[in-house]
Each structure stands twice: as C-alpha cells, then as structure tokens.
Amino acid sequence: MKITTYGNKEKEKILLLHPMFTSAKFFDFMIDKLKDYYLIIPTYSGHYENSNYISMEDEERTINEFLKENNIDRLKAIIGFSLGGNIAFHYFCNNQDKIDQVIVDSAPIFNFPNIIKKYFYNRYKKCLLNIKEHPENTVKELNKCFNGMGEAQQYIAPMITIESLKNLLDSCYIVETPKLDVESQKKISFVYGTKDIARFCLPRIRKYKNSKFIKINSLGHCGYFRKNTDEYIKILIK
C-alpha cells in the first residue's frame, strides 16, 4: 500500500478508499473540495507496479501502522467506494471507537458461495486478459464488467495480476456483517444508485436499522459521488 496525504495535519482527518482497479488519483478532482480536512488516501497493494493485493486485513494493518506512526488516534470520517466501501465497513467494524462516521458507497457487501465467486473470477480474468491483448479496447471491456467504471479504471487495470484478482474477489464478495450496537449503526451511511448492481446486497445489510440508507434514482456505480460531488460532500459529511 502507498499512502498519500493532503492538507493540514492539525485539521480533522478523513480516510478515502478508492474502488477496485483505480488508485488514489480517483479522488484528485475532489481534493480542493475537502481542503478543510486532512486527507489520507491510500492506493491499495496490487494497484501499482510490482505489488500484489493480499487481503483487506493486510491493507488495514498498513493503515493502522500509518495512523500510529503519525499519532492519529481519531478519524472524522472514512469514505469508501465499491471495494473501498467494503474495506471501510470492515475497518469500521473493527475500530468503531476511533471513527466518527463511515460512508459506505456502492459496496458489494455480499457473501457469495464459491460457485458465484468463481463465475466473477472467470469473467474478470477474461476482461484483464482481453485488455492486455487489445489495449485499445480497455475502457470498453472494463465497462462491460464494472458498471461503466472503465474511464476511471483504464490506467490501473492493466497492472492487476491474476494473483491479486483472486484475493480481490474475496474482499469484494466474501464480507461478514457482524452485530453492531445502535450507536455504531448510527455512524454508518450506505449509499447506492438504483442502477447499481451492488444494490442487491441491501437486504443483507438492512439489519442495521439505525444506519442511514441513501438510494439515488437513475445512477449507477459510484454515480452520486462522481456526478454531484459538491452536493455529496454537503449532505453526507457531518
């Protein structure tokens, strides 16, 4: 993992977690919009050259090491998108007392059987092989698999190894939903577009009755954040 920071370290801290097959650059256009905060933005292992993604736990261990080394004991918010939403949720469940708020956006919080995971593995593997063989079709191939995310993913996806892909799918599609007390539930906002396939995990997380559920009409994967960034920040970050 590589971690980039922006802003004054004395200000409230926000941890931003990007989708699969993107990097910290996914947030470049909103850095100035969050200038009132100290931003901590990792790029996951496996999402840059000569690295492999191992697990959520491995990434979270690195985050914890960074926070400890920098004497940061509290986060104003964690905002995670897609895979980053899964990591944000998992990290929050293990560090509830250190985090004021978590926004889980477009996260595929599923626990699929192996046969379903194998289906997605084969589909995504084919996509990666296709874009390596025909780079001119990169955006088109990625859009087929990732809900129109091809533009954002086109520079990182060619770096993803097959070894990383196997582990990434565990983080995407094998996610536990532990019991949370009322106060912890209140810290969570789940955000999904009505055209986002990840929304089908909603019945699984409805048990967090005290959390906020935000459904955005006619938008797909990470669509609200990308199309209405100013409104997103104003409404969601408390």
mmCIF file of C-alpha atoms in Angstrom:
data_model
loop_
_atom_site.group_PDB
_atom_site.id
_atom_site.type_symbol
_atom_site.label_atom_id
_atom_site.label_comp_id
_atom_site.label_asym_id
_atom_site.label_seq_id
_atom_site.Cartn_x
_atom_site.Cartn_y
_atom_site.Cartn_z
ATOM 1 C CA MET A 1 0.000 0.000 0.000
ATOM 2 C CA LYS A 2 1.083 3.541 -0.785
ATOM 3 C CA ILE A 3 -0.460 6.389 1.221
ATOM 4 C CA THR A 4 -0.767 9.986 0.030
ATOM 5 C CA THR A 5 -1.863 12.847 2.271
ATOM 6 C CA TYR A 6 -3.168 16.352 1.646
ATOM 7 C CA GLY A 7 -3.810 19.335 3.885
ATOM 8 C CA ASN A 8 -3.014 20.452 7.386
ATOM 9 C CA LYS A 9 -2.382 17.587 9.789
ATOM 10 C CA GLU A 10 -3.934 19.616 12.616
ATOM 11 C CA LYS A 11 -7.359 19.518 10.964
ATOM 12 C CA GLU A 12 -9.960 16.750 11.220
ATOM 13 C CA LYS A 13 -8.935 13.609 9.358
ATOM 14 C CA ILE A 14 -10.768 11.839 6.533
ATOM 15 C CA LEU A 15 -9.686 8.490 5.093
ATOM 16 C CA LEU A 16 -10.700 7.998 1.438
ATOM 17 C CA LEU A 17 -10.759 4.478 -0.030
ATOM 18 C CA HIS A 18 -10.947 4.021 -3.797
ATOM 19 C CA PRO A 19 -12.739 1.374 -5.916
ATOM 20 C CA MET A 20 -11.059 -1.729 -7.294
ATOM 21 C CA PHE A 21 -8.795 -1.170 -10.324
ATOM 22 C CA THR A 22 -8.356 2.535 -9.537
ATOM 23 C CA SER A 23 -5.905 4.396 -7.295
ATOM 24 C CA ALA A 24 -5.640 7.424 -5.025
ATOM 25 C CA LYS A 25 -5.959 9.524 -8.195
ATOM 26 C CA PHE A 26 -9.646 8.576 -8.243
ATOM 27 C CA PHE A 27 -10.083 11.418 -5.747
ATOM 28 C CA ASP A 28 -7.948 14.065 -7.458
ATOM 29 C CA PHE A 29 -10.913 16.176 -8.551
ATOM 30 C CA MET A 30 -12.248 16.490 -5.015
ATOM 31 C CA ILE A 31 -9.050 17.338 -3.108
ATOM 32 C CA ASP A 32 -9.756 21.087 -3.225
ATOM 33 C CA LYS A 33 -13.373 20.490 -2.235
ATOM 34 C CA LEU A 34 -12.184 18.885 1.009
ATOM 35 C CA LYS A 35 -9.491 21.436 1.825
ATOM 36 C CA ASP A 36 -10.925 21.931 5.314
ATOM 37 C CA TYR A 37 -9.756 18.412 6.244
ATOM 38 C CA TYR A 38 -6.539 16.433 6.419
ATOM 39 C CA LEU A 39 -6.969 13.740 3.761
ATOM 40 C CA ILE A 40 -5.409 10.276 3.965
ATOM 41 C CA ILE A 41 -5.681 8.471 0.629
ATOM 42 C CA PRO A 42 -4.157 5.021 0.132
ATOM 43 C CA THR A 43 -3.545 3.187 -3.114
ATOM 44 C CA TYR A 44 -4.031 -0.485 -2.347
ATOM 45 C CA SER A 45 -1.383 -3.108 -2.851
ATOM 46 C CA GLY A 46 -1.736 -4.717 -6.276
ATOM 47 C CA HIS A 47 -2.849 -1.401 -7.760
ATOM 48 C CA TYR A 48 0.636 -0.230 -8.696
ATOM 49 C CA GLU A 49 3.544 -1.963 -10.383
ATOM 50 C CA ASN A 50 5.426 -4.823 -8.707
ATOM 51 C CA SER A 51 2.857 -5.394 -5.979
ATOM 52 C CA ASN A 52 0.085 -7.858 -5.183
ATOM 53 C CA TYR A 53 -3.120 -7.453 -3.220
ATOM 54 C CA ILE A 54 -3.388 -9.967 -0.366
ATOM 55 C CA SER A 55 -6.412 -9.131 1.792
ATOM 56 C CA MET A 56 -8.477 -6.434 3.498
ATOM 57 C CA GLU A 57 -6.757 -7.322 6.742
ATOM 58 C CA ASP A 58 -3.348 -6.711 5.193
ATOM 59 C CA GLU A 59 -4.394 -3.305 3.862
ATOM 60 C CA GLU A 60 -5.981 -2.356 7.180
ATOM 61 C CA ARG A 61 -2.822 -3.325 9.028
ATOM 62 C CA THR A 62 -0.890 -0.840 6.919
ATOM 63 C CA ILE A 63 -3.487 1.869 7.584
ATOM 64 C CA ASN A 64 -3.192 1.243 11.320
ATOM 65 C CA GLU A 65 0.591 1.416 11.141
ATOM 66 C CA PHE A 66 0.381 4.739 9.309
ATOM 67 C CA LEU A 67 -2.052 6.205 11.837
ATOM 68 C CA LYS A 68 0.108 5.066 14.754
ATOM 69 C CA GLU A 69 3.320 6.423 13.211
ATOM 70 C CA ASN A 70 1.602 9.784 12.668
ATOM 71 C CA ASN A 71 -0.031 9.944 16.115
ATOM 72 C CA ILE A 72 -3.536 9.914 14.666
ATOM 73 C CA ASP A 73 -5.982 8.337 17.098
ATOM 74 C CA ARG A 74 -9.280 9.520 15.594
ATOM 75 C CA LEU A 75 -10.837 9.854 12.149
ATOM 76 C CA LYS A 76 -13.594 12.326 11.356
ATOM 77 C CA ALA A 77 -14.798 10.035 8.583
ATOM 78 C CA ILE A 78 -13.990 7.112 6.353
ATOM 79 C CA ILE A 79 -15.483 7.259 2.858
ATOM 80 C CA GLY A 80 -15.138 4.120 0.754
ATOM 81 C CA PHE A 81 -16.362 3.316 -2.748
ATOM 82 C CA SER A 82 -17.120 -0.161 -4.129
ATOM 83 C CA LEU A 83 -14.242 -2.373 -2.881
ATOM 84 C CA GLY A 84 -13.212 0.655 -0.833
ATOM 85 C CA GLY A 85 -16.676 0.619 0.714
ATOM 86 C CA ASN A 86 -16.167 -2.986 1.789
ATOM 87 C CA ILE A 87 -12.806 -2.108 3.318
ATOM 88 C CA ALA A 88 -14.292 0.975 5.011
ATOM 89 C CA PHE A 89 -17.111 -1.108 6.508
ATOM 90 C CA HIS A 90 -14.780 -3.894 7.638
ATOM 91 C CA TYR A 91 -12.297 -1.436 9.113
ATOM 92 C CA PHE A 92 -15.046 0.454 10.929
ATOM 93 C CA CYS A 93 -16.457 -2.744 12.454
ATOM 94 C CA ASN A 94 -13.033 -3.392 13.985
ATOM 95 C CA ASN A 95 -12.336 0.215 15.066
ATOM 96 C CA GLN A 96 -15.718 1.688 15.961
ATOM 97 C CA ASP A 97 -14.431 3.775 18.856
ATOM 98 C CA LYS A 98 -11.871 5.603 16.679
ATOM 99 C CA ILE A 99 -14.202 6.731 13.891
ATOM 100 C CA ASP A 100 -16.970 9.350 13.975
ATOM 101 C CA GLN A 101 -18.621 8.485 10.678
ATOM 102 C CA VAL A 102 -18.346 5.991 7.810
ATOM 103 C CA ILE A 103 -19.835 6.370 4.333
ATOM 104 C CA VAL A 104 -20.124 3.044 2.516
ATOM 105 C CA ASP A 105 -20.796 3.835 -1.145
ATOM 106 C CA SER A 106 -21.681 1.267 -3.830
ATOM 107 C CA ALA A 107 -20.150 -1.507 -1.749
ATOM 108 C CA PRO A 108 -20.862 -5.126 -2.797
ATOM 109 C CA ILE A 109 -21.361 -6.419 0.738
ATOM 110 C CA PHE A 110 -22.109 -9.980 -0.313
ATOM 111 C CA ASN A 111 -21.160 -13.394 0.983
ATOM 112 C CA PHE A 112 -21.352 -15.471 -2.163
ATOM 113 C CA PRO A 113 -20.830 -19.232 -2.395
ATOM 114 C CA ASN A 114 -17.674 -20.350 -4.194
ATOM 115 C CA ILE A 115 -19.527 -21.110 -7.412
ATOM 116 C CA ILE A 116 -20.649 -17.478 -7.754
ATOM 117 C CA LYS A 117 -17.210 -16.163 -6.838
ATOM 118 C CA LYS A 118 -15.702 -18.474 -9.467
ATOM 119 C CA TYR A 119 -18.081 -17.059 -12.070
ATOM 120 C CA PHE A 120 -16.942 -13.496 -11.377
ATOM 121 C CA TYR A 121 -13.302 -14.565 -11.222
ATOM 122 C CA ASN A 122 -13.507 -16.108 -14.691
ATOM 123 C CA ARG A 123 -15.376 -13.084 -16.024
ATOM 124 C CA TYR A 124 -12.898 -10.561 -14.638
ATOM 125 C CA LYS A 125 -9.903 -12.690 -15.602
ATOM 126 C CA LYS A 126 -11.131 -12.755 -19.183
ATOM 127 C CA CYS A 127 -11.536 -8.977 -19.048
ATOM 128 C CA LEU A 128 -7.967 -8.464 -17.810
ATOM 129 C CA LEU A 129 -6.541 -10.795 -20.431
ATOM 130 C CA ASN A 130 -8.533 -9.050 -23.167
ATOM 131 C CA ILE A 131 -7.318 -5.576 -22.247
ATOM 132 C CA LYS A 132 -3.710 -6.748 -22.089
ATOM 133 C CA GLU A 133 -4.057 -8.281 -25.540
ATOM 134 C CA HIS A 134 -6.085 -5.415 -27.008
ATOM 135 C CA PRO A 135 -5.294 -2.237 -25.009
ATOM 136 C CA GLU A 136 -7.249 -0.147 -27.490
ATOM 137 C CA ASN A 137 -10.426 -1.745 -26.103
ATOM 138 C CA THR A 138 -9.590 -1.207 -22.430
ATOM 139 C CA VAL A 139 -12.413 1.167 -21.496
ATOM 140 C CA LYS A 140 -14.996 -0.807 -23.456
ATOM 141 C CA GLU A 141 -14.021 -4.123 -21.851
ATOM 142 C CA LEU A 142 -13.973 -2.666 -18.343
ATOM 143 C CA ASN A 143 -17.366 -1.025 -18.806
ATOM 144 C CA LYS A 144 -18.862 -4.433 -19.579
ATOM 145 C CA CYS A 145 -17.822 -5.789 -16.188
ATOM 146 C CA PHE A 146 -17.801 -2.789 -13.898
ATOM 147 C CA ASN A 147 -20.955 -0.726 -14.379
ATOM 148 C CA GLY A 148 -19.439 1.981 -16.556
ATOM 149 C CA MET A 149 -16.279 2.438 -14.477
ATOM 150 C CA GLY A 150 -13.931 1.934 -17.434
ATOM 151 C CA GLU A 151 -12.780 5.553 -17.692
ATOM 152 C CA ALA A 152 -11.702 5.555 -14.054
ATOM 153 C CA GLN A 153 -10.126 2.078 -14.188
ATOM 154 C CA GLN A 154 -8.308 2.159 -17.520
ATOM 155 C CA TYR A 155 -4.837 3.062 -16.207
ATOM 156 C CA ILE A 156 -4.715 0.677 -13.239
ATOM 157 C CA ALA A 157 -6.495 -2.431 -14.531
ATOM 158 C CA PRO A 158 -3.618 -3.471 -16.851
ATOM 159 C CA MET A 159 -1.329 -3.688 -13.775
ATOM 160 C CA ILE A 160 -3.582 -6.099 -11.866
ATOM 161 C CA THR A 161 -2.114 -9.593 -11.606
ATOM 162 C CA ILE A 162 -4.168 -12.765 -11.641
ATOM 163 C CA GLU A 163 -2.922 -13.475 -8.115
ATOM 164 C CA SER A 164 -4.238 -10.109 -6.957
ATOM 165 C CA LEU A 165 -7.546 -10.707 -8.720
ATOM 166 C CA LYS A 166 -8.213 -13.895 -6.744
ATOM 167 C CA ASN A 167 -7.666 -12.099 -3.452
ATOM 168 C CA LEU A 168 -9.598 -9.004 -4.518
ATOM 169 C CA LEU A 169 -12.671 -11.125 -5.148
ATOM 170 C CA ASP A 170 -12.523 -12.410 -1.585
ATOM 171 C CA SER A 171 -12.599 -8.799 -0.389
ATOM 172 C CA CYS A 172 -15.449 -7.973 -2.770
ATOM 173 C CA TYR A 173 -17.697 -10.961 -2.374
ATOM 174 C CA ILE A 174 -16.953 -12.625 0.961
ATOM 175 C CA VAL A 175 -17.783 -9.982 3.551
ATOM 176 C CA GLU A 176 -19.140 -10.580 7.039
ATOM 177 C CA THR A 177 -21.877 -8.400 8.553
ATOM 178 C CA PRO A 178 -21.255 -8.522 12.317
ATOM 179 C CA LYS A 179 -23.627 -7.388 15.003
ATOM 180 C CA LEU A 180 -23.306 -3.662 15.758
ATOM 181 C CA ASP A 181 -24.810 -1.726 18.616
ATOM 182 C CA VAL A 182 -27.239 1.114 17.999
ATOM 183 C CA GLU A 183 -24.682 3.906 18.395
ATOM 184 C CA SER A 184 -22.272 2.265 15.942
ATOM 185 C CA GLN A 185 -25.062 1.730 13.419
ATOM 186 C CA LYS A 186 -25.901 5.418 13.579
ATOM 187 C CA LYS A 187 -22.414 6.272 12.343
ATOM 188 C CA ILE A 188 -22.925 4.443 9.021
ATOM 189 C CA SER A 189 -24.406 5.797 5.794
ATOM 190 C CA PHE A 190 -24.956 3.256 2.998
ATOM 191 C CA VAL A 191 -25.201 4.830 -0.470
ATOM 192 C CA TYR A 192 -26.420 3.068 -3.641
ATOM 193 C CA GLY A 193 -27.702 4.145 -7.036
ATOM 194 C CA THR A 194 -30.872 2.482 -8.271
ATOM 195 C CA LYS A 195 -28.973 1.295 -11.366
ATOM 196 C CA ASP A 196 -26.043 -0.122 -9.413
ATOM 197 C CA ILE A 197 -25.867 -3.919 -9.317
ATOM 198 C CA ALA A 198 -24.239 -3.678 -5.876
ATOM 199 C CA ARG A 199 -27.605 -2.521 -4.514
ATOM 200 C CA PHE A 200 -28.714 -6.154 -4.419
ATOM 201 C CA CYS A 201 -26.783 -6.554 -1.173
ATOM 202 C CA LEU A 202 -29.239 -4.177 0.553
ATOM 203 C CA PRO A 203 -31.476 -6.927 2.014
ATOM 204 C CA ARG A 204 -28.394 -8.305 3.734
ATOM 205 C CA ILE A 205 -27.480 -5.040 5.477
ATOM 206 C CA ARG A 206 -30.983 -3.821 6.297
ATOM 207 C CA LYS A 207 -30.462 -5.379 9.720
ATOM 208 C CA TYR A 208 -28.529 -2.208 10.582
ATOM 209 C CA LYS A 209 -31.846 -0.469 11.201
ATOM 210 C CA ASN A 210 -30.312 2.609 12.779
ATOM 211 C CA SER A 211 -27.984 3.342 9.872
ATOM 212 C CA LYS A 212 -28.819 5.763 7.073
ATOM 213 C CA PHE A 213 -29.708 4.252 3.687
ATOM 214 C CA ILE A 214 -29.483 6.589 0.702
ATOM 215 C CA LYS A 215 -30.804 5.456 -2.686
ATOM 216 C CA ILE A 216 -30.125 7.735 -5.641
ATOM 217 C CA ASN A 217 -32.504 7.396 -8.585
ATOM 218 C CA SER A 218 -31.165 6.631 -12.059
ATOM 219 C CA LEU A 219 -27.495 6.483 -11.053
ATOM 220 C CA GLY A 220 -25.068 3.578 -11.268
ATOM 221 C CA HIS A 221 -21.872 2.517 -9.529
ATOM 222 C CA CYS A 222 -20.342 5.429 -7.555
ATOM 223 C CA GLY A 223 -22.576 7.681 -9.646
ATOM 224 C CA TYR A 224 -23.727 10.140 -6.983
ATOM 225 C CA PHE A 225 -20.174 10.967 -5.915
ATOM 226 C CA ARG A 226 -18.943 11.391 -9.492
ATOM 227 C CA LYS A 227 -21.888 13.430 -10.811
ATOM 228 C CA ASN A 228 -22.819 15.611 -7.814
ATOM 229 C CA THR A 229 -19.648 15.918 -5.768
ATOM 230 C CA ASP A 230 -20.472 19.226 -4.064
ATOM 231 C CA GLU A 231 -23.909 18.009 -3.016
ATOM 232 C CA TYR A 232 -22.437 14.686 -1.900
ATOM 233 C CA ILE A 233 -19.969 16.385 0.420
ATOM 234 C CA LYS A 234 -22.521 18.859 1.777
ATOM 235 C CA ILE A 235 -25.178 16.249 2.565
ATOM 236 C CA LEU A 236 -23.124 13.280 3.690
ATOM 237 C CA ILE A 237 -20.124 14.562 5.636
ATOM 238 C CA LYS A 238 -21.368 15.611 9.065
#
